mmCIF file of C-alpha atoms in Angstrom:
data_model
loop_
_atom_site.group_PDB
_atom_site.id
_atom_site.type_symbol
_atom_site.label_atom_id
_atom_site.label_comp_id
_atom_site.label_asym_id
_atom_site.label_seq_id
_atom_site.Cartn_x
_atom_site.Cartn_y
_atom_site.Cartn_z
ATOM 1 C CA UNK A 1 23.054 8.129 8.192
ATOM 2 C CA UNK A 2 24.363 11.354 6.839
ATOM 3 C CA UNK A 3 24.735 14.542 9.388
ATOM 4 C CA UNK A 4 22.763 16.899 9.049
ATOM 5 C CA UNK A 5 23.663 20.731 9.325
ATOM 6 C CA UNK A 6 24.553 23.192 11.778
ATOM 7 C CA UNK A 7 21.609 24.459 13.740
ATOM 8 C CA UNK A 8 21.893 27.596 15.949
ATOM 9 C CA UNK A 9 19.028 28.427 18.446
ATOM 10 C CA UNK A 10 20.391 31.881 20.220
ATOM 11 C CA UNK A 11 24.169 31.201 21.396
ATOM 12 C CA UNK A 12 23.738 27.533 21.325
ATOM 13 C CA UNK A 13 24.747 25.170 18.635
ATOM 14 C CA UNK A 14 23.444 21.916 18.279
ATOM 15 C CA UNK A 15 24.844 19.276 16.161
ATOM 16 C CA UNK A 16 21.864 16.914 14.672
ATOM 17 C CA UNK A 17 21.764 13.442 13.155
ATOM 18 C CA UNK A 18 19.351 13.224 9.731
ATOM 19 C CA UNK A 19 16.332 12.257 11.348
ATOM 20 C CA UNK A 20 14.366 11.604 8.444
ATOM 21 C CA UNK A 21 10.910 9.648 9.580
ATOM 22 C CA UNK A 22 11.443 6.764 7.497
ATOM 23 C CA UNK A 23 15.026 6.090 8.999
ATOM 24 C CA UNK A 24 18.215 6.469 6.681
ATOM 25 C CA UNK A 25 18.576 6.293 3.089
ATOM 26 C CA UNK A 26 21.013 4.989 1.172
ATOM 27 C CA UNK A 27 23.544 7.839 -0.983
ATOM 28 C CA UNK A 28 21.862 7.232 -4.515
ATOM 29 C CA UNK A 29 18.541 7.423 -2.531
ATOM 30 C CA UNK A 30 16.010 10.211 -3.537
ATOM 31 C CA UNK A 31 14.671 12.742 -0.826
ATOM 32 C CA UNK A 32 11.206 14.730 -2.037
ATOM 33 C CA UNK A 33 12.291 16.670 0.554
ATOM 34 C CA UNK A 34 14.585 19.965 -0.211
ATOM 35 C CA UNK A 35 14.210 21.851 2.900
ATOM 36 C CA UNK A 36 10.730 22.910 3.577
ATOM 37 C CA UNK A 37 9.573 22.175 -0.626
ATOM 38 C CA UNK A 38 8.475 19.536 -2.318
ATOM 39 C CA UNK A 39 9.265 19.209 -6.211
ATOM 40 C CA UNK A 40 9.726 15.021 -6.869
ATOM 41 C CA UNK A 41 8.530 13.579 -10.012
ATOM 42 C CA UNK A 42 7.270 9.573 -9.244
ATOM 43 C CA UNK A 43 6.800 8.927 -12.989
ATOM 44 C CA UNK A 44 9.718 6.493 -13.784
ATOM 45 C CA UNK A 45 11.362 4.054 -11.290
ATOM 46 C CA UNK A 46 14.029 1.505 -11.299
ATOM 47 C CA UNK A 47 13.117 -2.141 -10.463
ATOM 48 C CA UNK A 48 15.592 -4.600 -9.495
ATOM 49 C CA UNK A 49 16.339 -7.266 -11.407
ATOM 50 C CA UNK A 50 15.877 -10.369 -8.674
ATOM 51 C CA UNK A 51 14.389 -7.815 -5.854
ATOM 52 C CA UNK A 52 10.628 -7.097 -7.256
ATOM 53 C CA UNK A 53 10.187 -5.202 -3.871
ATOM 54 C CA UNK A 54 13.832 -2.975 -4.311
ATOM 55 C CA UNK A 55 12.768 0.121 -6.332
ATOM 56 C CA UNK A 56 14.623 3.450 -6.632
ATOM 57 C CA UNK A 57 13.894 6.433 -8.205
ATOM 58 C CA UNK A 58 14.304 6.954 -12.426
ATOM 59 C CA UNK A 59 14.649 9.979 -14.592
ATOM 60 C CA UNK A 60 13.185 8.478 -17.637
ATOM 61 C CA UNK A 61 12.406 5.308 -19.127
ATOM 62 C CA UNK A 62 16.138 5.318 -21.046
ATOM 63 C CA UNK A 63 17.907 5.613 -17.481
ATOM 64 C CA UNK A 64 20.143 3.096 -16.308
ATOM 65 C CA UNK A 65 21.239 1.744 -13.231
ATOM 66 C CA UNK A 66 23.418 -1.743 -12.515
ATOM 67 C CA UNK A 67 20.883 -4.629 -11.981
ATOM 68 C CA UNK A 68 17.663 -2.571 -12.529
ATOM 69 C CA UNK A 69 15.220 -1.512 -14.871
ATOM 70 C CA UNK A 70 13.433 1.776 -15.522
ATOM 71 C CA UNK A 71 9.555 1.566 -16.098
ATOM 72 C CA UNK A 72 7.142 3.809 -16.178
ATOM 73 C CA UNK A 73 5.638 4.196 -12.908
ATOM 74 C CA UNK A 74 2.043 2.547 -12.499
ATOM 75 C CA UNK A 75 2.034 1.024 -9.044
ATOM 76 C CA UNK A 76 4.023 2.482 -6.190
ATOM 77 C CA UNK A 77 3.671 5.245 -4.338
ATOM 78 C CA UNK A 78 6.225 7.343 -2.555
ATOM 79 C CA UNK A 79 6.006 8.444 0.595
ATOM 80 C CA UNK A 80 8.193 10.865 2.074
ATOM 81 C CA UNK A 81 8.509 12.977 5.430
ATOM 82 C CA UNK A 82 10.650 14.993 7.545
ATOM 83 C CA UNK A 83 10.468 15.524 11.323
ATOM 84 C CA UNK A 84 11.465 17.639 13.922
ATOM 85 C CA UNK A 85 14.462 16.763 15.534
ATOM 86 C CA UNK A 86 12.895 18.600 18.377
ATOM 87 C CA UNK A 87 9.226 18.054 20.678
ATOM 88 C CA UNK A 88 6.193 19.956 20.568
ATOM 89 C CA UNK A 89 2.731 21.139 21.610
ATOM 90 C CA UNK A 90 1.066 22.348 18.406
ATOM 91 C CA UNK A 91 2.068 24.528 15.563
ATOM 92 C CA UNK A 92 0.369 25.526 12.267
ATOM 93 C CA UNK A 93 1.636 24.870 8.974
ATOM 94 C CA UNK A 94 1.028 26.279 6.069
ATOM 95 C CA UNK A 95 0.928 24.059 2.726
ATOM 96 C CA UNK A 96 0.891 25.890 -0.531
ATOM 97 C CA UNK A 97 1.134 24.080 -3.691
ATOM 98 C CA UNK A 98 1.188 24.396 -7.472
ATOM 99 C CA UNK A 99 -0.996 21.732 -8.658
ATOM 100 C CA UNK A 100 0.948 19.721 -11.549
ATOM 101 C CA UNK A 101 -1.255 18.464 -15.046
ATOM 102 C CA UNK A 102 -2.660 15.088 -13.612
ATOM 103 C CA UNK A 103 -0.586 12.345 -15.815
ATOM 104 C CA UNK A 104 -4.165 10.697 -16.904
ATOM 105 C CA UNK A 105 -2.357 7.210 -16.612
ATOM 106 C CA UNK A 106 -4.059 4.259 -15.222
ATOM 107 C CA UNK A 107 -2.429 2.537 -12.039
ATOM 108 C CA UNK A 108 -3.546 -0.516 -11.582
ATOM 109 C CA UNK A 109 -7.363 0.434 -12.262
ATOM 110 C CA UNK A 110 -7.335 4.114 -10.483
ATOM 111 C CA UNK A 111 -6.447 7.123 -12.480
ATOM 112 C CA UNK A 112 -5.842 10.018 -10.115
ATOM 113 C CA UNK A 113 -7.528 13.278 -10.403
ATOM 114 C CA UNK A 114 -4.578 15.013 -7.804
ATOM 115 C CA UNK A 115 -0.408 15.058 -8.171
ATOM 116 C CA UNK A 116 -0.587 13.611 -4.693
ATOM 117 C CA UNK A 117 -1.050 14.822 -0.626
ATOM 118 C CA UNK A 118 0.507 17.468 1.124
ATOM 119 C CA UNK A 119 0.693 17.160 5.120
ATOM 120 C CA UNK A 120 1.066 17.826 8.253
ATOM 121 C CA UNK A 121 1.499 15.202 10.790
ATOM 122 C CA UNK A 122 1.385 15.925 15.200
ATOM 123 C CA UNK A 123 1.753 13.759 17.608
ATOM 124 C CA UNK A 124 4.868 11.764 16.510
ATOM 125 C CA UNK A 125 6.164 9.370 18.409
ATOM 126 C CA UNK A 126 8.241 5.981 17.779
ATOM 127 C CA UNK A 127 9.108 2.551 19.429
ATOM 128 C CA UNK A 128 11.164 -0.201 18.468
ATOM 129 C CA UNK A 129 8.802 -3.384 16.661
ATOM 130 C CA UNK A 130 10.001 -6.673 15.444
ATOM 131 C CA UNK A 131 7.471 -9.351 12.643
ATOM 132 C CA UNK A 132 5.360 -11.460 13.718
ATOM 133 C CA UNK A 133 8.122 -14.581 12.769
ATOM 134 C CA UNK A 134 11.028 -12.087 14.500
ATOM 135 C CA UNK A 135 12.797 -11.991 11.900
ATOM 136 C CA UNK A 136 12.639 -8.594 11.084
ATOM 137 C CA UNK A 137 13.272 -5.325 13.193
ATOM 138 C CA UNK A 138 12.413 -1.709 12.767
ATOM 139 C CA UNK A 139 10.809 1.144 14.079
ATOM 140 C CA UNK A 140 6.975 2.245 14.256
ATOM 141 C CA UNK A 141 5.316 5.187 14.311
ATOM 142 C CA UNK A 142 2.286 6.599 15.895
ATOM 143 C CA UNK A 143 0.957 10.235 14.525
ATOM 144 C CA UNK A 144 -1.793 12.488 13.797
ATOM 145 C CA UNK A 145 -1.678 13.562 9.904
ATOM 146 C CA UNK A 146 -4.077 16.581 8.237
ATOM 147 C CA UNK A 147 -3.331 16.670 4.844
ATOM 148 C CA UNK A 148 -4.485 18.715 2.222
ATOM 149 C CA UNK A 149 -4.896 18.000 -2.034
ATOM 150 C CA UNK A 150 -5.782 19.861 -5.305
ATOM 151 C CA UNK A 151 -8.615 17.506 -7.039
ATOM 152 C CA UNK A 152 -7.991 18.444 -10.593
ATOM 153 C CA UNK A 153 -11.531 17.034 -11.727
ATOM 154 C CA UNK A 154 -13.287 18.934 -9.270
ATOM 155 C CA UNK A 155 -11.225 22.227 -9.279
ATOM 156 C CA UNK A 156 -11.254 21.877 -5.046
ATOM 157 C CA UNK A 157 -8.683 22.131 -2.477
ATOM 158 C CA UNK A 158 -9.504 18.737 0.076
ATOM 159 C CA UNK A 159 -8.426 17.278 2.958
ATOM 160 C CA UNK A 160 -8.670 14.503 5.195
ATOM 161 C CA UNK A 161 -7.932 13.686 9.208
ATOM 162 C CA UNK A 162 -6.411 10.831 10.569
ATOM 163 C CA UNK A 163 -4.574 8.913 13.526
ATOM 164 C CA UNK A 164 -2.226 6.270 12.518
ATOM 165 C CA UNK A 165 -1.263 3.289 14.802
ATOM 166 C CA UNK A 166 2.519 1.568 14.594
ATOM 167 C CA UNK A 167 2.951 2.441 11.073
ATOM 168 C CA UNK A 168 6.586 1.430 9.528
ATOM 169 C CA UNK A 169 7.745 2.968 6.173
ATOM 170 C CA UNK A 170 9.791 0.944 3.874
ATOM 171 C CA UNK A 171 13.400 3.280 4.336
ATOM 172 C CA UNK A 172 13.159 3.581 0.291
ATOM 173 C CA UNK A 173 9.851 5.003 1.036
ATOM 174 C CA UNK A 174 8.023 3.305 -2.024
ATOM 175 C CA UNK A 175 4.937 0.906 -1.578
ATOM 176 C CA UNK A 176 2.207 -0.128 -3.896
ATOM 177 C CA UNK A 177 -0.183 -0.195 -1.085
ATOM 178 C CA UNK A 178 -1.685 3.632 -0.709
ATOM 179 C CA UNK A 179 -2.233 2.656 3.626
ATOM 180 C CA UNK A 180 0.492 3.288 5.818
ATOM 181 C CA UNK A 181 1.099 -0.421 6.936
ATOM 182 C CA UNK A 182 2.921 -2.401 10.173
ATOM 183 C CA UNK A 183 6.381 -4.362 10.109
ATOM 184 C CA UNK A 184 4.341 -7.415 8.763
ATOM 185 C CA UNK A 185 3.105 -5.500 5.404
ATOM 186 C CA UNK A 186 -0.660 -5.402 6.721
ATOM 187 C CA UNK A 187 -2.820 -1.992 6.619
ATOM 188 C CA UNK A 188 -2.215 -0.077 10.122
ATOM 189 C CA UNK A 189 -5.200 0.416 12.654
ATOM 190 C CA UNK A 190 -6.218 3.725 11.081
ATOM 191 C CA UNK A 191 -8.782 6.162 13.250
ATOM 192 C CA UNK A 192 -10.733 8.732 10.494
ATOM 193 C CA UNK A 193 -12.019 12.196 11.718
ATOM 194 C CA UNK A 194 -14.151 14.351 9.303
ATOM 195 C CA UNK A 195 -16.110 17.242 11.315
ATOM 196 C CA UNK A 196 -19.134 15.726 12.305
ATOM 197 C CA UNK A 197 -16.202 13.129 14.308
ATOM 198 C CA UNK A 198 -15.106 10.140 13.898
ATOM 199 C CA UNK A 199 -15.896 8.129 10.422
ATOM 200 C CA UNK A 200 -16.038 4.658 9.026
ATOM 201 C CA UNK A 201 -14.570 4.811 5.865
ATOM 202 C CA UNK A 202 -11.879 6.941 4.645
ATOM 203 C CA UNK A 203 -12.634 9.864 2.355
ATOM 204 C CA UNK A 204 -11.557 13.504 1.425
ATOM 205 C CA UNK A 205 -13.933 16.341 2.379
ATOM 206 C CA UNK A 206 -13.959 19.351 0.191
ATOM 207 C CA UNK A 207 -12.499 23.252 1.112
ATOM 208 C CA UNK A 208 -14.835 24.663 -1.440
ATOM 209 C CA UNK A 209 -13.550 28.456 -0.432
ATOM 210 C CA UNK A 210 -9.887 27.134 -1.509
ATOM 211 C CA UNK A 211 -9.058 28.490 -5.388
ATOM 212 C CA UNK A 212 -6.443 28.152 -7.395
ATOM 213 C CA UNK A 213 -4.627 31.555 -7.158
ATOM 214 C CA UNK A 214 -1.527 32.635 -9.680
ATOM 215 C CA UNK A 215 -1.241 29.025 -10.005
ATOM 216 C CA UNK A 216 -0.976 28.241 -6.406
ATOM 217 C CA UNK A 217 -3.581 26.854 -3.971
ATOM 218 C CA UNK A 218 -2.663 27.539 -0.082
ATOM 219 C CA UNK A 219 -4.352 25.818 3.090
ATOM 220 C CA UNK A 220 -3.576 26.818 6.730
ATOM 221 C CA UNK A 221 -3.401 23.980 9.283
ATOM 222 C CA UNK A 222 -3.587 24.365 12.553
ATOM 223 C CA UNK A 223 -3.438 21.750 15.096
ATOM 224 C CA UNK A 224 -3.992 22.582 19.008
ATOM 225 C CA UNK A 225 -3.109 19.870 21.459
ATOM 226 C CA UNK A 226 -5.467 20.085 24.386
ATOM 227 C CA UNK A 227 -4.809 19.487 28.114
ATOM 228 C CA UNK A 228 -6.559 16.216 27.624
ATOM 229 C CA UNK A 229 -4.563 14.861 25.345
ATOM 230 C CA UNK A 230 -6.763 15.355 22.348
ATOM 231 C CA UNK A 231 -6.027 18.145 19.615
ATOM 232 C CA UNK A 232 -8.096 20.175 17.499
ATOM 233 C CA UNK A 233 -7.070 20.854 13.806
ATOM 234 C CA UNK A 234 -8.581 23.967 11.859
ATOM 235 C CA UNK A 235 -7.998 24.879 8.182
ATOM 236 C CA UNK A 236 -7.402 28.099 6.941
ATOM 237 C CA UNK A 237 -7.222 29.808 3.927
ATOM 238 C CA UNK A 238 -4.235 31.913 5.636
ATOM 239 C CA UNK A 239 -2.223 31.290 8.925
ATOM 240 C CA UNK A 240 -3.404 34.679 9.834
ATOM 241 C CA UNK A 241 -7.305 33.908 9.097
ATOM 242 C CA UNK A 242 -9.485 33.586 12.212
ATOM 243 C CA UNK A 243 -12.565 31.482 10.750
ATOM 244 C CA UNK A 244 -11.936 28.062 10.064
ATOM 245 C CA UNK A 245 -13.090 26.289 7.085
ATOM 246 C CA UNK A 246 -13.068 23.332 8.733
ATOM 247 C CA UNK A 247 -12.701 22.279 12.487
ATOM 248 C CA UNK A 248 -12.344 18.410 13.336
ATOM 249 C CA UNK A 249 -10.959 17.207 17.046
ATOM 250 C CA UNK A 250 -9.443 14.052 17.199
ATOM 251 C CA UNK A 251 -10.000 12.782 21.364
ATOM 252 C CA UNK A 252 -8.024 11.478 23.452
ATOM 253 C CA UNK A 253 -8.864 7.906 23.512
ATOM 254 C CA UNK A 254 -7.740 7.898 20.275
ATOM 255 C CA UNK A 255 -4.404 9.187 20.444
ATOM 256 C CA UNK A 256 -3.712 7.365 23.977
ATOM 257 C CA UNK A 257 -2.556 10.652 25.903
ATOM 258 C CA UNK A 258 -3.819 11.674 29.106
ATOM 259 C CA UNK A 259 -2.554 15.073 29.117
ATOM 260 C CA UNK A 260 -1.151 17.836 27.018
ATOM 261 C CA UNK A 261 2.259 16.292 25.828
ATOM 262 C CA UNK A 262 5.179 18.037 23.754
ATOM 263 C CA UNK A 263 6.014 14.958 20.973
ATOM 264 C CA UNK A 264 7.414 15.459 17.271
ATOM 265 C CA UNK A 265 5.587 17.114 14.240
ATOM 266 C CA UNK A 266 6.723 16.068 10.440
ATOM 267 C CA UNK A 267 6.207 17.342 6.495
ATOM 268 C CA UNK A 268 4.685 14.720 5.172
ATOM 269 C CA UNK A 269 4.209 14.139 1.495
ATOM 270 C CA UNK A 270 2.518 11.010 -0.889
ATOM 271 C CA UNK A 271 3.320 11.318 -4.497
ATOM 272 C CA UNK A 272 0.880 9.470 -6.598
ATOM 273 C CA UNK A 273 2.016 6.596 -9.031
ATOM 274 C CA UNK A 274 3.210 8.504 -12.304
ATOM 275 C CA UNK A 275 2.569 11.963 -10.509
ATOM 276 C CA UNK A 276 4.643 14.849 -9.794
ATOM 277 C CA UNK A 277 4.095 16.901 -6.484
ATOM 278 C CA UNK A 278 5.429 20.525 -5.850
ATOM 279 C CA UNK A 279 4.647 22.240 -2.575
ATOM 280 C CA UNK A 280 6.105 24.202 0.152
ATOM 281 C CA UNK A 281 5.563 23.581 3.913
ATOM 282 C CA UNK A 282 6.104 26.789 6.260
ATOM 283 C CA UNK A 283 5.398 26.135 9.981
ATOM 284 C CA UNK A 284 4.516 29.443 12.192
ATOM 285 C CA UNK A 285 3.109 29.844 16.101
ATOM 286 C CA UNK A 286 5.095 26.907 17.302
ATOM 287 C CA UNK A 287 4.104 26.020 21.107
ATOM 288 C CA UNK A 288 6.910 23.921 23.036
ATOM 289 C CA UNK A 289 10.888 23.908 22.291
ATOM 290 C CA UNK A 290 12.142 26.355 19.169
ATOM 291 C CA UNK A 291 11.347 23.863 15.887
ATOM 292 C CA UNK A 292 14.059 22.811 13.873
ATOM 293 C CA UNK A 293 13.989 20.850 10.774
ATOM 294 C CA UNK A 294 16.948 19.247 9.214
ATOM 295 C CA UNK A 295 18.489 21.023 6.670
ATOM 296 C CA UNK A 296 16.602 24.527 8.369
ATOM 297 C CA UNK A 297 18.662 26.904 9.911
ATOM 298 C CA UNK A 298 16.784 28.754 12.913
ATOM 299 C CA UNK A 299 17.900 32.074 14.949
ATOM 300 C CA UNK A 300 16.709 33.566 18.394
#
């Protein structure tokens, strides 16, 4: 686990451990992450040669790496996100990215009409899980995620809701399965919100007044944690914007608090198979302890 840097918060300076959601990463392992941006190309990967499950990250299909293979990228997604090393109430974040040409390339019977998902995930918290057979240990998380896309076919800015249940991410963050799943490979209890409340099935809900501007498309979330325990996420075109585009609550039975309760927030990103993402995360009107990320540097 490499350290992370030097963090000053008025006269005091803490030292922080990488605290990278999906745990550490080996040195020759790729991080989307470069501060608060996004700019990670999933197009090529290696795959080991007697580990079908081992994959890293590949600059081209002429790469080379000791005991793996590049391929073009068809299957796997890669998942990527970085917390707070610090707890909070609520904060809004605001995601603007610059919507890649969509590869066209079929994955496994889905071609994808965005680069990938942009979000912000609330509510973070962790314990310690072992498999079903105990043989394996690790860590699972339980969060709120918003998360916003460009749809390329449509020409529309969309986002979904949800609240994930004792999800565990592979620490070389790529799966071919696009659910978050538990220690024992199956698809996470998964709670979706759209505005009208809580949904069945899973699905993105458009932000028709999001355009494309200079290339760019930016969405404001903000998430509000309520003395409940429930929050309420808005999306704005701007932090700064007072109406909502969209409001959607997600209650407190889901999320399992009882009251009002300072816990982790996180970038979160999901590159497509074969995509590339680009995006930046800024978070502003942070409620609870002074928000650092690793890799930030924050000042009183």
């Amino acid at each position: 686990m490499k350290l992370s840097k030097l963090f000053k918060i008025g006269a005091v300076a803490l030292l922080a451990t990488s605290l990278c959601f999906v745990g550490c990463k080996a040195d020759d392992e790729e991080d989307a992450f470069s501060g608060d941006k996004v700019d990670f190309s999933n197009k090529y990967v290696f795959v080991s040669d007697t580990d079908s499950t081992d994959i890293k990250k590949a600059e081209s299909l002429t790469d080379t790496k000791k005991g793996y293979t590049a391929k073009e990228n068809k299957e796997y997604f890669y998942r990527a996100f970085k917390q707070t090393t610090t707890k909070h109430y609520d904060s809004t974040c605001t995601i603007t990215l610059t919507p890649n040409t969509v590869s066209g390339v079929n994955c496994n019977g889905t071609t994808y009409a965005a680069n990938g998902v942009a979000g912000f995930v609330f509510g973070l918290s962790d314990k310690s899980v072992k498999s079903s057979d105990e043989k394996t240990s690790g860590t699972a998380y339980t969060f709120g995620v918003a998360a916003v896309r460009w749809n390329s076919n449509k020409n529309k800015a969309q986002y979904y809701v949800t609240w994930e249940n004792e999800a565990v991410v592979k620490q070389n963050n790529y799966q071919t399965s696009g659910d978050f799943v538990d220690i024992d490979g199956k698809s996470v209890t998964e709670t979706v919100f759209n505005t009208a409340g809580k949904t069945a099935t899973f699905d993105w809900s458009d932000l028709s007044e999001v355009s494309k501007s200079d290339d760019t498309v930016t969405v404001a979330i903000k998430v509000t944690a309520n003395d409940d325990g429930s929050y309420t996420v808005d999306f704005f075109k701007t932090a700064d914007s007072t109406t909502p585009l969209a409001t959607v609550s997600v209650d407190a039975t889901t999320t399992g608090l009882s009251k009002k309760t300072q816990l982790k927030l996180a970038r979160y990103a999901n590159i497509y198979p074969s995509e590339h993402l680009t995006g930046e995360y800024k978070f502003s009107g942070t409620n609870g302890e002074a928000i650092v990320f690793e890799d930030d540097i924050v000042e009183e």
